[in-house]
Tab-separated table of C-alpha atoms and ligand atoms in Angstrom:
chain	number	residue	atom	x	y	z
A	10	UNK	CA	1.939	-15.855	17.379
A	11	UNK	CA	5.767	-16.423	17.955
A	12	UNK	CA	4.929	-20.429	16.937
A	13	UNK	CA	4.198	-19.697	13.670
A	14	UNK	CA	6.363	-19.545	11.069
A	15	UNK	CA	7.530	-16.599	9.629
A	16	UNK	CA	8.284	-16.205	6.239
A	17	UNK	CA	9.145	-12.735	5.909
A	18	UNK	CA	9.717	-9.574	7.724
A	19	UNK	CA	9.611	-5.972	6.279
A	20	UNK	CA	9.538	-2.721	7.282
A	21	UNK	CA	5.743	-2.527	8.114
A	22	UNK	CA	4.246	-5.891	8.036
A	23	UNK	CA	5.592	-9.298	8.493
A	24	UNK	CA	4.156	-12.477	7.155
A	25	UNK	CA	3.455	-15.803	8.531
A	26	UNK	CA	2.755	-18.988	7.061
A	27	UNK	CA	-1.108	-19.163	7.081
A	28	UNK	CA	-3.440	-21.915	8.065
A	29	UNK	CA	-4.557	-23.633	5.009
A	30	UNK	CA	-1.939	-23.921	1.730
A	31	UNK	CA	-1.300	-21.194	-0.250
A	32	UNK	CA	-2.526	-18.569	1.995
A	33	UNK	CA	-0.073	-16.615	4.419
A	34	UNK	CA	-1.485	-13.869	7.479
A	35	UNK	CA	-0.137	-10.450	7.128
A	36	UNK	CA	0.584	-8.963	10.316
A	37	UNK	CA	0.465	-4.930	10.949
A	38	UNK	CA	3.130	-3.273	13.036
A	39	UNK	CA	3.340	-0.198	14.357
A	40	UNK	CA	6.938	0.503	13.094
A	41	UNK	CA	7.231	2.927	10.581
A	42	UNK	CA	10.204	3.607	8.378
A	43	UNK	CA	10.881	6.570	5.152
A	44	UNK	CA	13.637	7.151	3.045
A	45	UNK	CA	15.024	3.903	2.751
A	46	UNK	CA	15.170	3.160	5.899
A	47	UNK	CA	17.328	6.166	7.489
A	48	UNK	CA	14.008	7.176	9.172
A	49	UNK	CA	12.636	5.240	11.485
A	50	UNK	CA	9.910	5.406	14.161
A	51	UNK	CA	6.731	4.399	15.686
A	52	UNK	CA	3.272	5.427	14.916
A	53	UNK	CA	0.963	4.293	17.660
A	54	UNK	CA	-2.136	1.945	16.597
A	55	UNK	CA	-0.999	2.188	13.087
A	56	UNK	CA	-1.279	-1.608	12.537
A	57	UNK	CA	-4.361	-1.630	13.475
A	58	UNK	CA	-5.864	1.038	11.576
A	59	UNK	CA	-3.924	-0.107	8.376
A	60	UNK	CA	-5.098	-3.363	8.783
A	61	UNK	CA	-9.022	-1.736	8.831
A	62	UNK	CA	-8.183	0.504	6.094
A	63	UNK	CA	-6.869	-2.015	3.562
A	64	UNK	CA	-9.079	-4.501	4.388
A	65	UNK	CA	-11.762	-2.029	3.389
A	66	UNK	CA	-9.894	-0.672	0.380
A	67	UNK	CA	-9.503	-4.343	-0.970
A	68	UNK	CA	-12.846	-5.356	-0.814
A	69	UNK	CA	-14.215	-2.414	-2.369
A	70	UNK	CA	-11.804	-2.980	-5.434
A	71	UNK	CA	-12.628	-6.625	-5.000
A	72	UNK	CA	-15.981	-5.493	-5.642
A	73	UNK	CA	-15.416	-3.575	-8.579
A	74	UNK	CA	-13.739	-6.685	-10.395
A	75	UNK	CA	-9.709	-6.024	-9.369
A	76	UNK	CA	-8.382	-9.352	-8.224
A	77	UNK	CA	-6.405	-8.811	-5.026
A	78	UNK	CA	-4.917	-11.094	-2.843
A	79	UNK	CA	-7.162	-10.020	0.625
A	80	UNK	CA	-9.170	-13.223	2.022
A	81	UNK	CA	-10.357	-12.002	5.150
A	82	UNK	CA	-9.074	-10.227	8.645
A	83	UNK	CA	-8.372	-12.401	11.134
A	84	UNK	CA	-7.545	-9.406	14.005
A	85	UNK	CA	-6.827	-6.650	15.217
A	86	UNK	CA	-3.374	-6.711	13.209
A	87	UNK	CA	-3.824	-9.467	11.282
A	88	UNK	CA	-5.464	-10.503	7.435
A	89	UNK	CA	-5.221	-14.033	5.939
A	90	UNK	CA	-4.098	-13.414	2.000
A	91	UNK	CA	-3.166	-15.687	-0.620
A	92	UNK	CA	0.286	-16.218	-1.505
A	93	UNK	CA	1.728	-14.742	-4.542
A	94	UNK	CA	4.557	-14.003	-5.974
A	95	UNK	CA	5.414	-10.400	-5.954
A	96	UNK	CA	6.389	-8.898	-8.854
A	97	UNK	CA	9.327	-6.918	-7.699
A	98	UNK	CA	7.871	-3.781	-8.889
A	99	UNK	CA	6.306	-0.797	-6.844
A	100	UNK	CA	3.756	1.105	-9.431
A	101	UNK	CA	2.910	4.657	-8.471
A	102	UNK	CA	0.229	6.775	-9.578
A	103	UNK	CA	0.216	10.213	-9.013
A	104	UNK	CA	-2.315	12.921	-9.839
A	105	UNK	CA	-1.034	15.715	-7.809
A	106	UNK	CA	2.826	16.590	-8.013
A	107	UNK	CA	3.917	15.803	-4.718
A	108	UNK	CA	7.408	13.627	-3.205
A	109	UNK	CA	9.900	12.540	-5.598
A	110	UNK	CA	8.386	14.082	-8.309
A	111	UNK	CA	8.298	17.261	-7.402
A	112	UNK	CA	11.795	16.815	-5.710
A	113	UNK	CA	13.736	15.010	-9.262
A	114	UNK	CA	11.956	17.472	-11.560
A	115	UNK	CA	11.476	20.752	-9.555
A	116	UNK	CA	7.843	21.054	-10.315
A	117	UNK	CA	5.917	22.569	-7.343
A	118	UNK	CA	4.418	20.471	-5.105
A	119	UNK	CA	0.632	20.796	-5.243
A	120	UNK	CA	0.569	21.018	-9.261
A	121	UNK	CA	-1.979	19.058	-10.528
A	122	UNK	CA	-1.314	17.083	-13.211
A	123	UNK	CA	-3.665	16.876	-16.551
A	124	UNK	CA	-3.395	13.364	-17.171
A	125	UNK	CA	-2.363	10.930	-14.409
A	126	UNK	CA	0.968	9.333	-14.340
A	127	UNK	CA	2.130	5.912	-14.047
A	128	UNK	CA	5.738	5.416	-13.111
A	129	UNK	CA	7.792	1.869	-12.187
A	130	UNK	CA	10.438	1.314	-9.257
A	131	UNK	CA	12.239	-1.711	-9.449
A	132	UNK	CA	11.787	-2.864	-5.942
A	133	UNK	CA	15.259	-3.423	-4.281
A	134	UNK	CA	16.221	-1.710	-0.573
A	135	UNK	CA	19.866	-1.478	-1.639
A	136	UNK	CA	19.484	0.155	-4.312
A	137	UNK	CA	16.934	2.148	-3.092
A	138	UNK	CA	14.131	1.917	-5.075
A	139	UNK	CA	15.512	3.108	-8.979
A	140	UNK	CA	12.799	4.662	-10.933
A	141	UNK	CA	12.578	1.830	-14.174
A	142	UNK	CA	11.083	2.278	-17.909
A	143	UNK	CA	8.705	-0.952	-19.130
A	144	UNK	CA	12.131	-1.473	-21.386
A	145	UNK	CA	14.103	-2.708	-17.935
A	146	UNK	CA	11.068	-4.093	-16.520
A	147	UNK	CA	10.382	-6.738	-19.773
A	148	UNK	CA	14.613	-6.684	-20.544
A	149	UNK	CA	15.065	-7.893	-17.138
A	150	UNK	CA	11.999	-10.409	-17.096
A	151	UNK	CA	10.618	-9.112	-13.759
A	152	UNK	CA	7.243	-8.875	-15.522
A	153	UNK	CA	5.749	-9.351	-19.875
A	154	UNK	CA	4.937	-6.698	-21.809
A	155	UNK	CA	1.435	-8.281	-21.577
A	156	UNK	CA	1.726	-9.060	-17.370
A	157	UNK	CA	2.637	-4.820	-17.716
A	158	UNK	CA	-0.681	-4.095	-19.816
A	159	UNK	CA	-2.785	-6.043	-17.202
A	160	UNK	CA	-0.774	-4.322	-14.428
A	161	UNK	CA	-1.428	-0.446	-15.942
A	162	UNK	CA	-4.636	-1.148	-16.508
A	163	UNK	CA	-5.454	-2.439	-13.219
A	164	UNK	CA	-3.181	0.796	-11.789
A	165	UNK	CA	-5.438	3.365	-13.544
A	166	UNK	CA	-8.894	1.149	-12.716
A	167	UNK	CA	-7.733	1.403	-9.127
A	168	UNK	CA	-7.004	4.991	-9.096
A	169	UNK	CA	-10.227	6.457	-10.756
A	170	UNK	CA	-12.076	4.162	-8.300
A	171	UNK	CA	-9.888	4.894	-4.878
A	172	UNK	CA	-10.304	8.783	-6.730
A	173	UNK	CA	-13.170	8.871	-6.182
A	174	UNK	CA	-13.787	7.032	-2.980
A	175	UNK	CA	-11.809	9.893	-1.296
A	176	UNK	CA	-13.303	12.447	-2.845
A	177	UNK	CA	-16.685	11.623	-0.979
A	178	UNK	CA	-15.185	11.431	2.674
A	179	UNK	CA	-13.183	15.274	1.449
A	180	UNK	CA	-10.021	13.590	0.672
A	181	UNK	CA	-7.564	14.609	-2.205
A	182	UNK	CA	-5.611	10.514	-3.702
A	183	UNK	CA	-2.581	12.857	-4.251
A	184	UNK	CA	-0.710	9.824	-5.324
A	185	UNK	CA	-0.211	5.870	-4.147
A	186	UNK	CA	2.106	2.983	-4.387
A	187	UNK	CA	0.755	-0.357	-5.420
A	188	UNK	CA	2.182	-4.198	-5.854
A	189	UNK	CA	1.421	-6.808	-7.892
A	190	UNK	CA	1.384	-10.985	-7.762
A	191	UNK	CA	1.076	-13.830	-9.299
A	192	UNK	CA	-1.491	-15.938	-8.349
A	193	UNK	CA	-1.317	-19.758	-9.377
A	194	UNK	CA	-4.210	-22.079	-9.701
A	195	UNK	CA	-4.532	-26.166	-9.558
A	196	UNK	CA	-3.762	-26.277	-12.855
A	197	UNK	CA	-0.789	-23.593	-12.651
A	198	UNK	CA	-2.805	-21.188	-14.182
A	199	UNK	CA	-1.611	-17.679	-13.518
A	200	UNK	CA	-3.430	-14.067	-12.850
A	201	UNK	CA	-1.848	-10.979	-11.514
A	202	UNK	CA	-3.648	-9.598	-8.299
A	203	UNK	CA	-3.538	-6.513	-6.647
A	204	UNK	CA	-0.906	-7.796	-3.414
A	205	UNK	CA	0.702	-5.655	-0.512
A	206	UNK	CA	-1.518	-3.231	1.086
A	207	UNK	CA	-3.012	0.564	0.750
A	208	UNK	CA	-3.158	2.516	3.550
A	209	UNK	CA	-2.241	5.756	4.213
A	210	UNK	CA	1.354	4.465	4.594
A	211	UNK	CA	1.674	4.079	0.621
A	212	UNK	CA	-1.057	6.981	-0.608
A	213	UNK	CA	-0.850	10.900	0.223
A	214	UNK	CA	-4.019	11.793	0.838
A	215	UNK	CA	-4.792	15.948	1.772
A	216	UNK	CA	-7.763	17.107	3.064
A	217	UNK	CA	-10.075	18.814	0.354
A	218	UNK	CA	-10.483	22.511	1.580
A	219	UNK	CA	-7.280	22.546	3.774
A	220	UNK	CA	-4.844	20.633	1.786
A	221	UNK	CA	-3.444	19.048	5.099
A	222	UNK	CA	-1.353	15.778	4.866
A	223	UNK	CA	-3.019	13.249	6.499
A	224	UNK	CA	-1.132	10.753	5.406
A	225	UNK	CA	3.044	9.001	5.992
A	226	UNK	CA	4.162	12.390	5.099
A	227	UNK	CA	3.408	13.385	8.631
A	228	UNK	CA	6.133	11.282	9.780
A	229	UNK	CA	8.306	11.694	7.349
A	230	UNK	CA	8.289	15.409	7.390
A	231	UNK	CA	7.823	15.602	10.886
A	232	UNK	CA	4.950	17.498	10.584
A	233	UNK	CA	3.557	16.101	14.395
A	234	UNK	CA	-0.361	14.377	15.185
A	235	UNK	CA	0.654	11.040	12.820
A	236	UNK	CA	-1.469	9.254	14.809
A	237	UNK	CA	-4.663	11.450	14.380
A	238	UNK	CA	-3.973	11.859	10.823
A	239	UNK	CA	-4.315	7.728	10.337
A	240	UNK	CA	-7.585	8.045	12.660
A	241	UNK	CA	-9.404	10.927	10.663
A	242	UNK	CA	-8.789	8.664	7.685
A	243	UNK	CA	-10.016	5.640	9.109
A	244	UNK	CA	-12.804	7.719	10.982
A	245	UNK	CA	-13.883	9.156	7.492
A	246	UNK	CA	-14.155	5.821	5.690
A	247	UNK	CA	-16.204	4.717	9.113
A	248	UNK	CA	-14.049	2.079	10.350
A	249	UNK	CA	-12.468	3.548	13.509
A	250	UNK	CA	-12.121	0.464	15.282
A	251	UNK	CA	-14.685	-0.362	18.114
A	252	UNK	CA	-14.496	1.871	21.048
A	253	UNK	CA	-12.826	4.489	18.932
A	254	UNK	CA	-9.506	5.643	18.694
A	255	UNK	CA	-8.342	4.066	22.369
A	256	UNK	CA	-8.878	0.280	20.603
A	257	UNK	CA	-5.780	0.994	18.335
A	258	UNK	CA	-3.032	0.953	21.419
A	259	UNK	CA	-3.756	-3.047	21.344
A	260	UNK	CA	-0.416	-5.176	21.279
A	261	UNK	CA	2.960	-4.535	20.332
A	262	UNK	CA	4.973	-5.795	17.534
A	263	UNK	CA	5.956	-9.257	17.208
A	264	UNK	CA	9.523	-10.409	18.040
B	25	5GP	P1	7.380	9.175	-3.911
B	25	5GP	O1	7.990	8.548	-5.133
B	25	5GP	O2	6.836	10.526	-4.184
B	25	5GP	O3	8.295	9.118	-2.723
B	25	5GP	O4	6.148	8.253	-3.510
B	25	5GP	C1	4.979	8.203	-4.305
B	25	5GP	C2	3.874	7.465	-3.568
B	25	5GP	O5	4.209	6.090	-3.444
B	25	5GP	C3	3.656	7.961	-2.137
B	25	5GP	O6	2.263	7.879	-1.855
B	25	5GP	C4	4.421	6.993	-1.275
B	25	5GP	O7	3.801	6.831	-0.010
B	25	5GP	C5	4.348	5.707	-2.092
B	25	5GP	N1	5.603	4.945	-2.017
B	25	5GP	C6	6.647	4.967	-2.863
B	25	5GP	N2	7.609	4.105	-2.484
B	25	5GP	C7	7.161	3.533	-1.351
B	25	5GP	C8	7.712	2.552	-0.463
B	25	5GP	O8	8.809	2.002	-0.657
B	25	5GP	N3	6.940	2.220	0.612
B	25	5GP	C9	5.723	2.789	0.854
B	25	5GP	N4	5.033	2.436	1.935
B	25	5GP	N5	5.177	3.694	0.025
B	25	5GP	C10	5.885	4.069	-1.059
């Protein structure tokens, strides 16, 4: 692993160069990190089970006709993807008030919300993350009013789909984070794919009857059994990897 090339490093994944052109492997660590970065910790097996969980997610959207950028998984930790370019914006849906909604506005947490809303975070660590309008987004050229149709529409396809998928194993898609590429052809043809990853390190997910986090919140509220929480959800969707929950304790994180 430490031969390849790395081409970038975040706070949960890095990414290599892959084996073929225009493809790169997306490695899942077990470092986890929440308000900007102040936060940090580890959540045992949590590569692994991320790396089951949006492998799963992505084909199922795949599926349903949403381009993403998911090939195949290669490991434990690892999925080949294709290489895009990210379109430095983070689009959240939310259909429960919960996190920085419910902190900037004061609405309860736990409201639900009639219609579900899309919001846009210019995606930059040192600034933290500023909440944009389509105006900066198309003023700034990060994405086209058009590239922003395609996005939303994909957004709210992925939402009543993911919605729904929880639903059926009891879970409540209280809101998610999701990131967009471009994907280039031979002949330099673009499309936007769905890029990143969802797991429940970018969704909040409760638990139908009990409304229990089972989801990053955990951590980040230091609400204790993180680990389980990433299990039951894997567990529900039935992809607990072989030999159960003891499987996920495989290797470290890179260096
Ligand atoms: P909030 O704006 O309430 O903090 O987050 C809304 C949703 O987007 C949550 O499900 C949260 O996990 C996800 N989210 C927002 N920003 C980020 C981010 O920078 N990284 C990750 N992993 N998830 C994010």
């Amino acid at each position: 692993m430490s031969r390849r090339k790395q081409v970038y490093e975040g706070k949960a994944k890095v990414l290599f160069e892959g084996p073929e052109p225009g493809t790169l492997v997306q490695y899942f660590k077990d470092d986890a990190s929440a308000f900007n970065n102040r936060k940090r910790g580890v959540i045992t097996g949590k590569g692994v089970l991320n790396n089951r969980i949006s492998e799963f997610l992505m084909l199922r959207l795949a599926e349903i006709g949403i381009p993403t950028h998911f090939v195949r998984r290669l490991n434990m930790r690892e999925q080949l993807v294709r290489q895009v370019e990210i379109i430095p914006i983070e689009v959240v849906v939310r259909n429960v008030v919960a996190g920085s909604l419910a902190r900037n506005l004061g609405i309860a947490e736990g409201t639900p919300l009639q219609r579900s809303i899309v919001e846009y975070y210019y995606k930059n660590d040192a600034l933290g993350d500023p909440l944009v309008s389509e105006e900066h987004i198309t003023a700034f050229g990060w994405a086209t009013t058009h590239d922003l149709d395609e996005i939303m529409q994909m957004s709210l396809r992925t939402n009543d789909f993911l919605s729904g998928l929880f639903l059926g194993i009891g879970l409540k898609l209280v809101d998610f984070k999701l990131e967009f590429g471009r994907l280039y052809n031979h002949n330099d043809e673009m499309r936007l794919v769905l890029a990143d990853e969802i797991s429940p390190d970018n969704c909040r997910l409760w638990d139908i009857k009990t409304n229990e986090k089972m989801d990053k919140d955990r951590f980040r509220q230091d609400l204790g059994r993180v680990e389980e929480a990433y299990q039951e959800v894997a567990r529900r969707l039935g992809i607990l990897p072989e030999g159960g929950p003891g499987d996920v304790k495989a290797p470290s994180t890179v260096q």
